[in-house]
XYZ file of C-alpha atoms in Angstrom:
597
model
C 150.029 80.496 90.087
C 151.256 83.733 89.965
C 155.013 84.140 89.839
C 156.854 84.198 93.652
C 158.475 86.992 95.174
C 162.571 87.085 94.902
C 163.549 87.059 98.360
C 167.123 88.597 99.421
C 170.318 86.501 99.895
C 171.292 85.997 103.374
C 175.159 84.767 104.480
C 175.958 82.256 107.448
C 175.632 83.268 110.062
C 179.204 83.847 112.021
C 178.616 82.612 115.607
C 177.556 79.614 117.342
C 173.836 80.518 118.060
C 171.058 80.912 115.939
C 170.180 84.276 114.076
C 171.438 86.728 112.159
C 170.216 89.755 110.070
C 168.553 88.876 107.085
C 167.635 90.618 104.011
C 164.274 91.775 103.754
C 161.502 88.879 102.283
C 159.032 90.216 99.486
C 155.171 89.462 100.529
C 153.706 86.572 99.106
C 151.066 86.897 97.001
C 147.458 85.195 97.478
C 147.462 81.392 95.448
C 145.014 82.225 92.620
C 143.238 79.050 91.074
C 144.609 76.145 93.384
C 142.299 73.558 95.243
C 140.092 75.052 98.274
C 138.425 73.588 100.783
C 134.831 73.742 100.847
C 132.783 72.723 104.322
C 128.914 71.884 104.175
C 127.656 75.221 106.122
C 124.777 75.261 108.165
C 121.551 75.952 108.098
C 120.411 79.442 107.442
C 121.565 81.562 110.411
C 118.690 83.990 111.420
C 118.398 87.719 109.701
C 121.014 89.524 110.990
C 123.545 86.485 112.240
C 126.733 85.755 110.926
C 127.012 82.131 109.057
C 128.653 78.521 109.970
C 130.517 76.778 108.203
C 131.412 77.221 104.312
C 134.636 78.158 102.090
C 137.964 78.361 103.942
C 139.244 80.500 100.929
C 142.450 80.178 98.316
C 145.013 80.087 100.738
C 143.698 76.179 102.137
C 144.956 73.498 99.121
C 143.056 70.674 99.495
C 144.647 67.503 97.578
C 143.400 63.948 97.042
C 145.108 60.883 95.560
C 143.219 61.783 91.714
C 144.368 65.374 91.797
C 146.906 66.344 89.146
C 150.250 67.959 89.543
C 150.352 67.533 93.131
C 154.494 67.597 93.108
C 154.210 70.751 91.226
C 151.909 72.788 93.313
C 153.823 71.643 96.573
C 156.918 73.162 94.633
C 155.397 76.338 93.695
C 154.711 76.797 97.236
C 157.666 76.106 98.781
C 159.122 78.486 96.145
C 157.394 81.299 97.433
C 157.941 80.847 101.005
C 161.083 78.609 101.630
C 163.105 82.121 102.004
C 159.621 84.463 103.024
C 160.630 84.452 106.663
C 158.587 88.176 107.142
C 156.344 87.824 104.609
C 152.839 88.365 104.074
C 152.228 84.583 102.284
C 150.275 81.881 104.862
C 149.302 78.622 103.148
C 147.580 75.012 104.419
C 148.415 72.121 102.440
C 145.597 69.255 103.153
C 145.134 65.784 102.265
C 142.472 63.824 102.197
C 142.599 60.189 103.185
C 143.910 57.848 101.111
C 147.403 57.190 99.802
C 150.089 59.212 97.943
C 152.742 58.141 96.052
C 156.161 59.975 94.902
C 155.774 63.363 97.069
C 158.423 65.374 98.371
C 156.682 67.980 100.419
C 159.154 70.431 101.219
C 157.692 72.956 103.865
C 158.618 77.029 103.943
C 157.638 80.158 106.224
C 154.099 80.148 107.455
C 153.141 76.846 105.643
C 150.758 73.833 107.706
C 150.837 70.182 106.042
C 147.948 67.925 107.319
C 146.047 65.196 106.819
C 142.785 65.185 107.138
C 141.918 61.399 108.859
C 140.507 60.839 112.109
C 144.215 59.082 112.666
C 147.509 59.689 110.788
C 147.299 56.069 109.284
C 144.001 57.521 107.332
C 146.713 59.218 105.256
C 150.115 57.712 104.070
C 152.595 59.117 102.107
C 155.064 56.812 100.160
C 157.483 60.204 100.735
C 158.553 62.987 102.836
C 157.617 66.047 104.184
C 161.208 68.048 104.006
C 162.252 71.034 106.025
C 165.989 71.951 105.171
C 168.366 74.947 105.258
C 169.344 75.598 101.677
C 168.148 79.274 101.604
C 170.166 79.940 104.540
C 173.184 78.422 103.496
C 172.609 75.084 105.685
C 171.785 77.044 108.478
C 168.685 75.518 110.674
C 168.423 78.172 112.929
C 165.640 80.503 111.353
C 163.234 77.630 110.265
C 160.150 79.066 112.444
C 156.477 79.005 111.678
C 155.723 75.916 109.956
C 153.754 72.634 110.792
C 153.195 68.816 110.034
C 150.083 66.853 111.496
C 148.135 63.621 111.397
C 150.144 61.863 108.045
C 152.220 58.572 107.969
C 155.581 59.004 106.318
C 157.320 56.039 104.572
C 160.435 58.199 103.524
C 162.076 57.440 100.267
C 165.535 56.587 101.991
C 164.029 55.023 105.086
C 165.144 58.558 107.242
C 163.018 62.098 106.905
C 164.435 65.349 107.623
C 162.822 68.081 109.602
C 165.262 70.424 110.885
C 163.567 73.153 111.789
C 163.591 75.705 114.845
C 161.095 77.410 117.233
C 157.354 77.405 116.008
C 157.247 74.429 114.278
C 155.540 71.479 115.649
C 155.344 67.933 114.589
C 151.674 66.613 115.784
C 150.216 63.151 115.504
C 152.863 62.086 112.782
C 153.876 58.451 112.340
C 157.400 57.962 110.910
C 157.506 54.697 109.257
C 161.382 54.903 109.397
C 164.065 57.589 110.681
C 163.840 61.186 111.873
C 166.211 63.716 110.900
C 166.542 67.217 112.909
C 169.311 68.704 111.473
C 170.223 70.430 108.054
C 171.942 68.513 105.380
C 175.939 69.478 106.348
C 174.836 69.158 110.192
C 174.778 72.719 110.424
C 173.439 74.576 113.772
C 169.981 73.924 114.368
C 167.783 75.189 117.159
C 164.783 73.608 117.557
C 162.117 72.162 118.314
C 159.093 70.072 119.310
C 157.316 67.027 118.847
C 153.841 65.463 120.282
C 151.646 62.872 119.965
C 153.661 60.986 117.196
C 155.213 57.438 116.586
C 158.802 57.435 115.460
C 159.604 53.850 114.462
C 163.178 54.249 113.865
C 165.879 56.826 115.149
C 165.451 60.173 116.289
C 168.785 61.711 114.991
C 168.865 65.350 116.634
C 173.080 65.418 115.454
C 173.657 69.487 115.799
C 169.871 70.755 117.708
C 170.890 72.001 120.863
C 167.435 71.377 122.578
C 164.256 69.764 121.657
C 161.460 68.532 123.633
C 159.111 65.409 122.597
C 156.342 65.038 124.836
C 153.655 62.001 124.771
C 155.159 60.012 121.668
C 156.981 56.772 120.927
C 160.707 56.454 119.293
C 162.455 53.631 118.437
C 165.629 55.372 119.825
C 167.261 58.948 120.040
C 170.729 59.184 118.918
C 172.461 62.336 121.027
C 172.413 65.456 122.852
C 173.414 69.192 122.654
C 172.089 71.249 125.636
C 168.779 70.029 126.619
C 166.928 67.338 125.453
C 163.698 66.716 127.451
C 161.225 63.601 127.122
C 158.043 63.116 129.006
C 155.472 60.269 128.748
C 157.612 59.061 125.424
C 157.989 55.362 125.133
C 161.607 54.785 123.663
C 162.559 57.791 125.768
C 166.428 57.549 126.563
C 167.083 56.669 130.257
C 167.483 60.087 132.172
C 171.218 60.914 132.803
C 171.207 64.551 133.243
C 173.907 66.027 133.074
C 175.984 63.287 130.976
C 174.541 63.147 128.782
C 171.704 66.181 128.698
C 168.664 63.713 129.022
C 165.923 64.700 131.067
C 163.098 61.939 131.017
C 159.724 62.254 132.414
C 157.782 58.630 132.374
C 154.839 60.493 132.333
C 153.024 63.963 131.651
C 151.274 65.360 134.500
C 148.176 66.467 132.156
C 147.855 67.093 128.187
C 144.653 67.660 126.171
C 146.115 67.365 122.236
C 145.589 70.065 120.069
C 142.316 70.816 117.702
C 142.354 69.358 114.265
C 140.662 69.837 111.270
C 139.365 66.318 109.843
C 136.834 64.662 107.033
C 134.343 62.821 108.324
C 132.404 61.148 105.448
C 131.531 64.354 102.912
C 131.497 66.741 106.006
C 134.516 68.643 107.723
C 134.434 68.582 111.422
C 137.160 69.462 113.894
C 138.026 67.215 116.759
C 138.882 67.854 119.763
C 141.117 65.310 121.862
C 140.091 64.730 125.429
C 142.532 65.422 128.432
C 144.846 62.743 129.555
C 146.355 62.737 133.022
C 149.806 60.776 133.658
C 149.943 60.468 130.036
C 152.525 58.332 128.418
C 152.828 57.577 124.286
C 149.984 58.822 121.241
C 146.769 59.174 121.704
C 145.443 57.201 118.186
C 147.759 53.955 118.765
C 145.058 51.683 120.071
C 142.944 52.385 118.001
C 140.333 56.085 117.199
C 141.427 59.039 119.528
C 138.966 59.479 122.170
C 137.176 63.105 122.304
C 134.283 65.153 120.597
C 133.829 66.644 117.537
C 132.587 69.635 116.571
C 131.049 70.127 112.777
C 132.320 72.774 110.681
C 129.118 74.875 110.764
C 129.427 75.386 114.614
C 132.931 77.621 113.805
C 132.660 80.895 111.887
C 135.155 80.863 109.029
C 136.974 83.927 109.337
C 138.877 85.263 106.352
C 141.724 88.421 106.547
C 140.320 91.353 106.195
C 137.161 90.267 108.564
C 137.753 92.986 111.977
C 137.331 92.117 115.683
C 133.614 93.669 115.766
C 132.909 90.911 113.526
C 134.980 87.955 115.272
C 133.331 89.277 118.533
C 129.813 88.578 117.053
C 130.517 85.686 116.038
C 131.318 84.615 119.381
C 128.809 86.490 121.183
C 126.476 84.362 118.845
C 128.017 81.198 120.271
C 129.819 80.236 117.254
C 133.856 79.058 117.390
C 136.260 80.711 115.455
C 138.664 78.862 112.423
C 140.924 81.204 111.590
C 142.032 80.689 107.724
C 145.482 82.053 106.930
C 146.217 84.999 106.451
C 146.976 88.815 108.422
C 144.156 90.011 110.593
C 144.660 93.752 111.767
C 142.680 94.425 114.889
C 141.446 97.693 116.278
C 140.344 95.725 119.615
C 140.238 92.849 121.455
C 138.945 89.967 119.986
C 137.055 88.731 123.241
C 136.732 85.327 123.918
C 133.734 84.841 127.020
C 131.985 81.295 126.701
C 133.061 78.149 128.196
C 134.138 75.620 125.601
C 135.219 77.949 122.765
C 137.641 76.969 120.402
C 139.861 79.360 118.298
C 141.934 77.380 115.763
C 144.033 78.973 112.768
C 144.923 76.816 109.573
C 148.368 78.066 108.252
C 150.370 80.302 110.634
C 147.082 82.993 110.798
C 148.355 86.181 112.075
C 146.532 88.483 114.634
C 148.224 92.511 114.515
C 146.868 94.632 117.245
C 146.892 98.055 115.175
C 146.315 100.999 118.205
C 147.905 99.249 121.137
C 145.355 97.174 121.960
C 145.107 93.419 123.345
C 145.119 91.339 120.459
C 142.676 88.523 122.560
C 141.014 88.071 125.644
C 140.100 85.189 127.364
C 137.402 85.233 130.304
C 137.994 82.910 132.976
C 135.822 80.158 131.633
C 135.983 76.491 131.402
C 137.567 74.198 128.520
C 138.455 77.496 126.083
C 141.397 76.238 123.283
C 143.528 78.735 121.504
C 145.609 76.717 119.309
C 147.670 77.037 116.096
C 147.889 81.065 115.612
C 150.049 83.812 115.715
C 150.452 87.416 117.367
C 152.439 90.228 115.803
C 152.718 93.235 117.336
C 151.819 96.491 116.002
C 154.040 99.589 116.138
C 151.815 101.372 118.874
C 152.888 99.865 122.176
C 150.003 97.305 123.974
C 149.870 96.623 127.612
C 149.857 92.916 126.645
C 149.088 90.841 123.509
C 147.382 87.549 124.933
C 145.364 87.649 128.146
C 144.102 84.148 129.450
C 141.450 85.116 132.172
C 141.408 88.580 133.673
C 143.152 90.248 136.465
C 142.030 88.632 139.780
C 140.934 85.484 138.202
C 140.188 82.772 140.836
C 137.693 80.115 139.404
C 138.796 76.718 139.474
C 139.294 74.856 136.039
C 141.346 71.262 136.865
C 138.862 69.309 135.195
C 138.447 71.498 131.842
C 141.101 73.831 131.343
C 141.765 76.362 128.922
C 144.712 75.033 126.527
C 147.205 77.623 124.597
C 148.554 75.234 122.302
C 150.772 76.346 119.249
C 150.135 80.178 119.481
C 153.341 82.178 118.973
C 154.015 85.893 119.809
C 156.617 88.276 117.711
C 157.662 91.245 118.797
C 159.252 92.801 115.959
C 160.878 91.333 113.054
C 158.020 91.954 110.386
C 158.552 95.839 111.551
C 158.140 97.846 114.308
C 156.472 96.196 117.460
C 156.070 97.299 121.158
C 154.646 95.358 123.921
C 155.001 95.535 127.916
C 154.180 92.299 128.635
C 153.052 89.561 125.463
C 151.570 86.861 127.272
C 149.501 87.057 130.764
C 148.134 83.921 132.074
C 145.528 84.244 134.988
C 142.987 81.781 134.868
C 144.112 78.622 137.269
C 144.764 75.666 135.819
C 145.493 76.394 132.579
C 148.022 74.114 129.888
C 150.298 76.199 127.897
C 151.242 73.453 125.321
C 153.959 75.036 123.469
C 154.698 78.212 122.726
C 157.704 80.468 121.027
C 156.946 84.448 122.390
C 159.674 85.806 120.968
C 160.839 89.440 121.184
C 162.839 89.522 117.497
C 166.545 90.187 117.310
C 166.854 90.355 113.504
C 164.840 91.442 110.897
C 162.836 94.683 110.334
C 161.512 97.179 113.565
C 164.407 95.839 115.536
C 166.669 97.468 118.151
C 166.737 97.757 122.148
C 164.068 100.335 122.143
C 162.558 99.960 118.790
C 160.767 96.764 119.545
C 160.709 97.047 123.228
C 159.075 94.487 125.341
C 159.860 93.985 129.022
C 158.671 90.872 129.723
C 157.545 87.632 127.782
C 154.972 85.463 129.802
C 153.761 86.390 133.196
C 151.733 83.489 135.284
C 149.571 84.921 137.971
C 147.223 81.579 138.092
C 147.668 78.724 140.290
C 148.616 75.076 139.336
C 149.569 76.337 135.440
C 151.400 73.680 133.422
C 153.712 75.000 130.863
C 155.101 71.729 128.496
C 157.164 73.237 125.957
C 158.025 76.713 127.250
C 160.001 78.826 124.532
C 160.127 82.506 125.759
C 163.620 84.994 124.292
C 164.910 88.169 124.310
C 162.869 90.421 126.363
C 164.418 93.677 127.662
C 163.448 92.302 131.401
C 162.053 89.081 132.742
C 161.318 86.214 129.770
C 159.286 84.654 132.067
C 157.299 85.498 135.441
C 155.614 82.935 137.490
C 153.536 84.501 140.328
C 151.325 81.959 141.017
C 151.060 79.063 143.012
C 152.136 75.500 142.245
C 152.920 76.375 138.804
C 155.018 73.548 136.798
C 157.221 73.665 133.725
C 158.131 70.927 131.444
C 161.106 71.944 129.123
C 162.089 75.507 128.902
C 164.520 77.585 126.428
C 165.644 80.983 126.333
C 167.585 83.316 125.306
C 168.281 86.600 126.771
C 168.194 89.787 124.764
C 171.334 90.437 122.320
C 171.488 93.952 121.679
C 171.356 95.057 124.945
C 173.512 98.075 125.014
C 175.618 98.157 127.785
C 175.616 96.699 131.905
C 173.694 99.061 133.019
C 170.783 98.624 130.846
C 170.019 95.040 132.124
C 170.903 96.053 135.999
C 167.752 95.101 138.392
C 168.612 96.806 141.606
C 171.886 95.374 143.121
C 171.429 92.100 140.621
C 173.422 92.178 136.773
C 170.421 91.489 134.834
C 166.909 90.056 135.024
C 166.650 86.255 135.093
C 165.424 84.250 132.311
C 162.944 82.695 134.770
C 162.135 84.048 137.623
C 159.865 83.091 140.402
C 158.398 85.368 142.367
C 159.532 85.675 146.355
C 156.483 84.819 147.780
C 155.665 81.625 145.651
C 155.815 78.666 147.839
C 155.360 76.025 145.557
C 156.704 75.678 141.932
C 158.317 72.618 139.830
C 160.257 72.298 136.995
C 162.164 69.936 134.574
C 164.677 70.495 131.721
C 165.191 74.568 131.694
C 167.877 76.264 129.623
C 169.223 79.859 129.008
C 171.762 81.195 126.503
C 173.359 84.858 126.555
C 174.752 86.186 123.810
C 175.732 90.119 124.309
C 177.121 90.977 121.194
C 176.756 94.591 121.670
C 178.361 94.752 124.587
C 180.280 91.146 125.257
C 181.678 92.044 128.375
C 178.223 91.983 130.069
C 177.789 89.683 133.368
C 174.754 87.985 134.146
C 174.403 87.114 137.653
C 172.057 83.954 136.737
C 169.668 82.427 134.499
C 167.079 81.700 137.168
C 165.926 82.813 140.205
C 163.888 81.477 142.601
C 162.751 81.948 146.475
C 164.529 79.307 149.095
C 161.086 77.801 149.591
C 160.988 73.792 150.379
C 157.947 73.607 148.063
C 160.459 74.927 144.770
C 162.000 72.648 143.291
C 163.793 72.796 139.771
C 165.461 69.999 138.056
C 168.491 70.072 135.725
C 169.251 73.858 135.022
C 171.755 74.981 132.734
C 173.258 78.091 131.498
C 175.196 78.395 128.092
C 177.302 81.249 127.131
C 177.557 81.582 122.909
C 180.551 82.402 122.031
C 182.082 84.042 124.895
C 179.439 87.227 124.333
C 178.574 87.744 127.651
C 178.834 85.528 130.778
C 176.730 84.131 133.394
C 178.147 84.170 137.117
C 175.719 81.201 138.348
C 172.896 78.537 137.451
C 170.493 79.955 140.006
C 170.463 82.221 142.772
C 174.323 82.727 143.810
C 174.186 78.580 143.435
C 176.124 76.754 140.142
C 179.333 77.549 138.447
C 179.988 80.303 135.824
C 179.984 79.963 132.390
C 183.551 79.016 131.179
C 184.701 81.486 128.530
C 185.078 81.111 125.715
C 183.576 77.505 125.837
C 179.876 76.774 125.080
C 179.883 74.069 127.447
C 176.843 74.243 129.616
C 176.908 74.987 133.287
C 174.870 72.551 135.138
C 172.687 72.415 138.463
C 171.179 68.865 138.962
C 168.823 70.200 141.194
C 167.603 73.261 143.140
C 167.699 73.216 146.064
């Protein structure tokens, strides 16, 4: 492989909370000579049409048990990206069934582990699959954009470690042992999310101030920070909101599991997991997950450096998409318009909207899945990013809806970005199944008007389920619901740090925009678990009249609300509305509202 890029040191961080400027990361370079994946294409496609099916390209490592040096090439990885947090590198590591013995997968920037079994016992490792904070000085709180899926872990020392932070989710994993969130020396840690898994031992979240598990098993959890939220999770603590921060769900109102790649004899197929309602623990623990699968030569294989013309043939020609990793500049929207299309990226796959454009539309269709992607914005400023169903949308999609499932939005960070509003959701019905849209607050292209973007996720469809709702920084609203009977299951926030000064964040007679806000005339809307942070340090002696705001309505309800102040930078004056008490201080303690109203 070729030699990695030297990345630039980067000190502790010297507050409570969870960034801090970093130096600038080197690109990664593309992994010449390593394993690929090769699917069986299709037939033929007629003159003219694009193919099915065929090489996902150098950037997919495909490893079985007979393959040698597997240790090193994991390490050569990791080399180049365990510091790469703006770089240019995106890698899958997959393995085929069968057993591994010895490994020590440790997982950087923009780097997928998978197994590729219909189940995660098709795949075992006698090892671990490692995130840490080494190259940050034990710091957890910048370990984004990174993935684990469908393996079985028996860790070396009966405990693995994944303490990692926003974007980077922990699918279909069974843990014969212990789980580990947090960085060797308990540093801060802000993470994180888990679904679909089997924990056999202790979860051990020590210093993660939230985290949200959703349709799992655990043998037990050990603590909480701010805001840890369980729903249908056998081994769930008992909920005790506010002492201590548990909120527990029994069940989830509706999931549909993400796509996954998988082998199926000699031929690669993706599956695609059917949607539960009420669901409560994994999917695969009695026995083969129930859905449909879908064989590779049905999904055009798009490689960086394809353009939106050709990803909208493709899809005008009925195929899927399967995004292999890598940075895709677009010059329009890509433009998704059938019912049942699936758009999956291996590997962090990055979409950059080059002239202000939409970086992907959805029509408002049954059963369409956007999973395991990510949107940068480009320097020229777009209306929005990701559209799901257009303007006026109104069709009714309860028994198939569309699924946004690990696709993250960045606003800055890898350089300049603009953005009025990232993420719009219109079509009813639709499950947003975790998501980080993050405007950036360190890195490159960053500063209150360099990387503007007023608002992070705006809901105008009705009965939208949010589980896992990460949305920070925005220069107004983080999140917008406008629709009816909306529902969110775990949120976390933070509000923008570099605002300037008061009367930059004023909205009308109100010291700055909510974190969450529901819109007046919304008469129904529930949530559980939702959590926002301020830290001003540009200005510290900013007020911030609440976190959330919400009509007096007896169809809202909100469960167990809590504002944090880091540090003493900044300070909120309520929960929600004019109802909770301030932040105290200099303390991080949370301020608390059991329930609204």
């Amino acid at each position: 492989m070729p030699t990695p890029p030297t990345a630039g040191s980067a000190p502790r961080a010297p507050r409570p909370s969870r960034r801090s400027v970093l130096a600038a990361m080197a690109a990664a370079v593309p992994a010449a000579g390593l394993p690929v994946l090769s699917g069986r294409a299709s037939a033929a496609p007629a003159a003219g049409a694009l193919p099915g099916g065929g090489d996902l390209g150098p950037n997919v490592l495909v490893f079985d048990p007979a393959t040698p040096n597997i240790q090193g090439t994991l390490d050569e990885i990791f080399k180049r990206q365990e510091s790469a947090q703006f770089g240019e590198g995106r890698f899958a590591l997959l393995f085929k069934p069968g057993t591994y013995c010895g490994l020590n997968a440790q997982i950087g920037f923009y780097t997928s582990i998978a197994g590729l079994g219909l189940s995660p016992g098709d795949t075992t490792f006698h090892g671990d699959v490692t995130v840490d904070a080494g190259w940050f000085n034990g710091n957890a709180t910048q370990n984004f954009w990174r993935s684990a899926e469908n393996l079985t872990l028996h860790p070396v020392n009966g405990t693995n470690r994944w303490a990692v932070a926003q974007a980077a989710p922990f699918r279909r994993m069974h843990i014969k042992g212990g789980l580990n969130l947090a960085p060797d020396g308990y540093g801060w840690a802000s993470g994180g999310y888990i679904a679909d898994s089997r924990i056999d031992g202790s979860v051990a979240p020590y210093s993660q101030q939230q985290w949200y598990t959703r349709d799992s098993s655990v043998g037990g959890w050990n603590n909480a920070v701010w805001n840890m939220v369980f729903s249908g999770v056998e081994g769930a603590p008992a909920q005790s909101f506010p002492d201590p921060l548990y909120t527990t769900l029994d069940t989830t109102p509706v999931s549909r599991e993400k796509p996954f790649l998988y082998l199926d004899g000699a031929d690669y197929k993706v599956f695609l997991p059917e949607k539960r309602t009420n669901a409560r623990g994994t999917t695969w623990g009695s026995g083969t997950p129930r859905g449909e699968s879908l064989p590779l030569g049905q999904f055009y294989v798009a490689k960086p450096g394809v353009d939106a013309a050709t990803l909208n043939a493709a899809l005008s020609q009925g195929l899927n998409l399967l995004l292999t990793p890598g940075i895709y500049h677009l010059d329009r929207p890509v433009e998704v318009r059938r019912p049942n299309t699936v758009v999956l990226g291996l590997g962090y796959p990055t979409l950059v909207p080059d002239n202000g454009a939409t970086a992907m539309k959805v029509a408002d269709v049954d059963g369409v899945r956007l999973a395991g992607f990510l949107i940068d914005a480009g320097p020229v400023n777009s209306a929005t990013l990701l559209e799901v169903g257009p303007e006026g949308a109104s069709a009714d999609h309860a028994a198939n809806p569309t699924t946004v499932q690990d696709v993250f939005i960045r606003i800055g960070g890898a350089g300049p970005g603009k953005a009025t509003t990232s993420m719009v959701i219109n079509s009813n019905h639709t499950l947003i199944d975790h998501t980080w849209v993050w405007r950036a607050d360190h890195g490159d292209g960053v500063g209150w008007e360099t990387n503007r973007a007023d608002y992070g996720v705006r809901v105008n469809g009705d009965d939208v389920l949010a589980t896992g709702l990460f949305v920070e920084h925005f220069n107004k609203y983080d999140v917008e619901w406008r629709g009816e009977r909306g529902r969110t299951v775990f949120f976390q926030n933070e509000k923008a740090y570099d605002a300037p000064n008061q009367a930059a964040i004023q909205n009308g007679d109100i010291k700055g925009y909510a974190a969450y806000k529901i819109a007046d005339g919304v008469t129904a809307h529930e949530g559980w678990g939702l959590g926002s942070y301020c830290y001003y340090n540009v200005d510290p002696t900013i007020r911030q009249d609440h976190g959330f705001q919400a009509p007096a309505k007896p169809g809202v309800k909100l469960h167990h609300l809590l504002v944090v102040s880091l540090g003493a930078k900044g300070q909120y004056e309520h929960v929600i509305n004019s109802i909770g008490a301030p932040t105290s201080g200099t303390s991080t303690v949370p301020s608390t509202v059991v329930s609204y109203p």
